[in-house]
PDB file of C-alpha atoms in Angstrom:
ATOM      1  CA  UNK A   1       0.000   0.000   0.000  1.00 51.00           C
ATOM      2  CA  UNK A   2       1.202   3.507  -0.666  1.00 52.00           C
ATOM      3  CA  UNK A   3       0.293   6.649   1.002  1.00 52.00           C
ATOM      4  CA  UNK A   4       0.675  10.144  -0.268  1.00 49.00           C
ATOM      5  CA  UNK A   5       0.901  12.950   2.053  1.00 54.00           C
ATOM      6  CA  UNK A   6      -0.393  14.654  -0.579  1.00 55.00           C
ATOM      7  CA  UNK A   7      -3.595  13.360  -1.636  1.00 51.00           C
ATOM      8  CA  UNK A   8      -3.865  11.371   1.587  1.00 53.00           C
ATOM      9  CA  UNK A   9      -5.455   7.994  -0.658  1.00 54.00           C
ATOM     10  CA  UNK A  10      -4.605   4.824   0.098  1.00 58.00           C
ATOM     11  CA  UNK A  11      -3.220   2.641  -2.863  1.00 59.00           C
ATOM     12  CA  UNK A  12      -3.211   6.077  -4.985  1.00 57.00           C
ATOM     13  CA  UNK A  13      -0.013   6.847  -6.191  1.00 58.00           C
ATOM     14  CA  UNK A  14       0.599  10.523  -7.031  1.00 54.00           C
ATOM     15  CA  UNK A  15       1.126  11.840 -10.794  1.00 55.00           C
ATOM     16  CA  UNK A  16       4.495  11.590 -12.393  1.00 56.00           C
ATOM     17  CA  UNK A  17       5.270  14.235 -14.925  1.00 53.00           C
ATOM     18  CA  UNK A  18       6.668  12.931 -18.017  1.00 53.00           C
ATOM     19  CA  UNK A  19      10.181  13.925 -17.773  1.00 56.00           C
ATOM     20  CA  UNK A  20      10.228  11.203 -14.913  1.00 56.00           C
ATOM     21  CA  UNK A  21       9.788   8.503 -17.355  1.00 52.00           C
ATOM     22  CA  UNK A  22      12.789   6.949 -19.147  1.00 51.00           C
ATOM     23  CA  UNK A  23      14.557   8.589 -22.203  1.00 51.00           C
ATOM     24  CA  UNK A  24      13.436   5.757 -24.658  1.00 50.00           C
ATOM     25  CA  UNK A  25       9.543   5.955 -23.491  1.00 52.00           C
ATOM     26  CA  UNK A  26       9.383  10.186 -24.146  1.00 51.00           C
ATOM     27  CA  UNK A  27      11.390   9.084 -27.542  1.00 51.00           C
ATOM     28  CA  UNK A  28       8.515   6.847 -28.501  1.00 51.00           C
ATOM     29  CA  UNK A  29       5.843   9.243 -28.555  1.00 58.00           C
ATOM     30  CA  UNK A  30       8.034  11.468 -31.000  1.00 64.00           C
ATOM     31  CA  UNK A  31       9.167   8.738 -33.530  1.00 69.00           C
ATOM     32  CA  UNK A  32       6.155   6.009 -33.777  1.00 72.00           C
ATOM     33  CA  UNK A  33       7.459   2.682 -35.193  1.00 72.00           C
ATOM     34  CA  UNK A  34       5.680   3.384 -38.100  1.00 73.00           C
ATOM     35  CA  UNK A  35       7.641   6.838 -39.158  1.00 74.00           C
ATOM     36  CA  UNK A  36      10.823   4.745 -38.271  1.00 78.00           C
ATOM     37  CA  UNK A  37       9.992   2.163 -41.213  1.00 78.00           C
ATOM     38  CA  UNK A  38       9.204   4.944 -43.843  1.00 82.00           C
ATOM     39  CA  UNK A  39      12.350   6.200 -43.825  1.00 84.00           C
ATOM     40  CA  UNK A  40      14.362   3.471 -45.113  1.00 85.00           C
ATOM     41  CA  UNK A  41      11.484   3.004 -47.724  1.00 86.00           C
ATOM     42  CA  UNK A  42      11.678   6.838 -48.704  1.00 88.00           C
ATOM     43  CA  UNK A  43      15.515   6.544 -48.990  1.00 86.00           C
ATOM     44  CA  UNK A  44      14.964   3.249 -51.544  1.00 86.00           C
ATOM     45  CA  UNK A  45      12.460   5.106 -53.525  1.00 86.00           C
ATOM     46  CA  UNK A  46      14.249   8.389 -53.930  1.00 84.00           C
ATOM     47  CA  UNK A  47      17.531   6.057 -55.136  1.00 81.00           C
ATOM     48  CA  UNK A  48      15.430   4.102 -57.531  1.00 80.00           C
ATOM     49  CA  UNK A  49      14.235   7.504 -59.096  1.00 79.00           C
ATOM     50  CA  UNK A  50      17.525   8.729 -59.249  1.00 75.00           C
ATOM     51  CA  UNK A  51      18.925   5.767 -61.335  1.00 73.00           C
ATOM     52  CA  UNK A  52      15.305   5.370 -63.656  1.00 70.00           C
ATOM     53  CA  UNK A  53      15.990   9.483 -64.495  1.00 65.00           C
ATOM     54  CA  UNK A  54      19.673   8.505 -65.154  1.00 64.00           C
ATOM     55  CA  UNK A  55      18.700   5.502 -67.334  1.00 58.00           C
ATOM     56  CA  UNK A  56      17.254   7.630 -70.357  1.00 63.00           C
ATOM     57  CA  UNK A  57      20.803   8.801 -71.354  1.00 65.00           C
ATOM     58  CA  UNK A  58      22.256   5.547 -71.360  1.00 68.00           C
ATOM     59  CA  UNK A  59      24.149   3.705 -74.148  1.00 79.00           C
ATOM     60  CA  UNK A  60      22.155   0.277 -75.681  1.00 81.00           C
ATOM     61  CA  UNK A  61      23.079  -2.973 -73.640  1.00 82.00           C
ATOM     62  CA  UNK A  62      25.422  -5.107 -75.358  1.00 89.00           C
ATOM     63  CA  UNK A  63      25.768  -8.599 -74.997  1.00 91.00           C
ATOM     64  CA  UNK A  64      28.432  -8.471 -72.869  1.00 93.00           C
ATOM     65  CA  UNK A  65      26.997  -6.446 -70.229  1.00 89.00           C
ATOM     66  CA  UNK A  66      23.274  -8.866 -69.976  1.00 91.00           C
ATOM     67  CA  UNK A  67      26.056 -11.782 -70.005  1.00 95.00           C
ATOM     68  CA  UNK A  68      28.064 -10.281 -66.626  1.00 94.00           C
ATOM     69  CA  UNK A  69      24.715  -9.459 -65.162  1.00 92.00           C
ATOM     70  CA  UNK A  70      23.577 -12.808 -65.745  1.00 95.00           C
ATOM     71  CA  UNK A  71      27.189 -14.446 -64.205  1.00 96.00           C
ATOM     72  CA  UNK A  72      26.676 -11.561 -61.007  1.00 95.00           C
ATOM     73  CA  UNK A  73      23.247 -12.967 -60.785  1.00 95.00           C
ATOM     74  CA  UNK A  74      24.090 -16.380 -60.952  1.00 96.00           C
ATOM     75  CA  UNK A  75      26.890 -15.942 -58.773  1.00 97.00           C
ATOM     76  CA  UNK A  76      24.451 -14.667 -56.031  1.00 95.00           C
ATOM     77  CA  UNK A  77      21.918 -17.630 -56.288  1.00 96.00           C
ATOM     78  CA  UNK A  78      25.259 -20.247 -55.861  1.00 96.00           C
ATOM     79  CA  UNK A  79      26.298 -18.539 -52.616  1.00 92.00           C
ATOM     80  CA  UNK A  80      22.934 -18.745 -51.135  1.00 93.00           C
ATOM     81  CA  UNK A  81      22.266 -22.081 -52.104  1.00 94.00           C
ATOM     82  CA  UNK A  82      25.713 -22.619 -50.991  1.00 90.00           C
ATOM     83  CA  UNK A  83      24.534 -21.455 -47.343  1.00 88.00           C
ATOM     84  CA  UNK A  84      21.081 -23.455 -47.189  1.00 91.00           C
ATOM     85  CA  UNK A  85      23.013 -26.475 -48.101  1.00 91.00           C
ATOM     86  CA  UNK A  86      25.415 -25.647 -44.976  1.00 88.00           C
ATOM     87  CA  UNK A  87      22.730 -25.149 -42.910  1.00 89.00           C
ATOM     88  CA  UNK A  88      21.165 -28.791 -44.263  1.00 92.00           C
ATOM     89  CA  UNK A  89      24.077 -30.383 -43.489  1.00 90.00           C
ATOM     90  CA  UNK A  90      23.946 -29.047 -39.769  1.00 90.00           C
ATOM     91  CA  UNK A  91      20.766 -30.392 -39.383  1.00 91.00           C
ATOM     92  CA  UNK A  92      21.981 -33.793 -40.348  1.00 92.00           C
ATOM     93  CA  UNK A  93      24.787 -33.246 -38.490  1.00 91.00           C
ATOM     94  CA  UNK A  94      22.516 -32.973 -35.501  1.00 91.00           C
ATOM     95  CA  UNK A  95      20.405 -35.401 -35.913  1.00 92.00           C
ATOM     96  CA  UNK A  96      23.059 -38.123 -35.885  1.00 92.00           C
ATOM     97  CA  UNK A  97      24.581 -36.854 -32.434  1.00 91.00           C
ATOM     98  CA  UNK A  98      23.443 -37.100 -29.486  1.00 92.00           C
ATOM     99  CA  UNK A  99      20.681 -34.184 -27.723  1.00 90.00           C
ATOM    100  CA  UNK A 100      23.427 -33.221 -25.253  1.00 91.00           C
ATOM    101  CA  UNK A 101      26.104 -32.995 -28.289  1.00 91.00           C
ATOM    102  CA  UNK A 102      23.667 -30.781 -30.575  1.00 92.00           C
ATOM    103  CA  UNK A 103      24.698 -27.318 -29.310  1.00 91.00           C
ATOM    104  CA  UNK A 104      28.388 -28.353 -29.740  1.00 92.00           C
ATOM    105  CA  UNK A 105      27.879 -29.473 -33.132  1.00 90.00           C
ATOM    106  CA  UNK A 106      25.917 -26.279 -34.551  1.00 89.00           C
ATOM    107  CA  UNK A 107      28.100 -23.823 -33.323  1.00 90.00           C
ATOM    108  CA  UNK A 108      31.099 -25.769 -34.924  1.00 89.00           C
ATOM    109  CA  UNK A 109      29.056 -25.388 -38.339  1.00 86.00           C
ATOM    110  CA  UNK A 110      28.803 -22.207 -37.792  1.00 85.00           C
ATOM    111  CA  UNK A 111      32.372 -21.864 -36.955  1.00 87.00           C
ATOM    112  CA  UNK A 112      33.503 -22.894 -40.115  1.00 82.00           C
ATOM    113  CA  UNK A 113      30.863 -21.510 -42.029  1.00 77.00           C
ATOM    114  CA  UNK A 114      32.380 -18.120 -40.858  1.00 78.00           C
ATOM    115  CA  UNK A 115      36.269 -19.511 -41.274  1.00 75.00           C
ATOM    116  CA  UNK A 116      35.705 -19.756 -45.235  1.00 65.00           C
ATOM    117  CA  UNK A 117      36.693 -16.906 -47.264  1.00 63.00           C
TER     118      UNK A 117
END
C-alpha cells in the first residue's frame, strides 16, 4: 500500500510528470514505429528515381553487359544455395549426435561456415 501525504489515498499513487519517465519511453511518442519504417522506404524510392531518371541517357546494352549481369546474378543464387546447403548439413549433423552434443555441433558449423573466405 502507498500513502501520499499529498492526496492522503490509500493505494493512490501521485502523478508523475513525463520527464520522470525513461529517455526511450518520451522518444517513442516522437518517432512512432511506423515513421521509423518509412524512412528506409523513402531513402529506396528516392535512389530508384535517381537511377530510372539517369537511365534515359544511357548507351544500348550489349551482350556483354546482360552476359556479366547474368554471371553476377548467378553468382548470387550459388552462394545462397551454398549457405542453405550448410545449414542442411547441420541439421543432419545434428540429428546423428546425441541431444546433449547438438549445441556443440551447430556452433562448430557455424564456426567454419564463418572460417571460409
Amino acid at each position: 500500500m502507498y500513502k501520499s501525504k499529498q492526496f492522503n489515498v490509500v493505494g493512490q499513487r501521485p502523478p508523475t510528470s513525463h520527464r520522470s519517465q525513461p529517455i526511450l519511453k518520451q522518444r517513442s511518442r516522437w518517432i512512432s514505429p511506423s515513421l521509423l519504417a518509412c524512412i528506409p522506404l523513402t531513402a529506396l524510392i528516392v535512389v530508384v528515381w535517381s537511377f530510372a531518371a539517369s537511365a534515359q541517357d544511357a548507351e544500348p546494352l550489349t551482350p556483354e553487359d546482360v552476359q556479366g549481369a547474368l554471371n553476377m546474378i548467378w553468382v548470387l543464387v550459388a552462394s545462397i544455395l551454398v549457405i542453405f546447403m550448410n545449414a542442411g548439413f547441420a541439421m543432419l549433423e545434428t540429428g546423428f549426435c546425441r541431444q546433449k552434443n547438438a549445441v556443440n555441433i551447430l556452433a562448430k558449423n557455424l564456426i567454419v561456415l564463418r572460417s571460409h573466405p
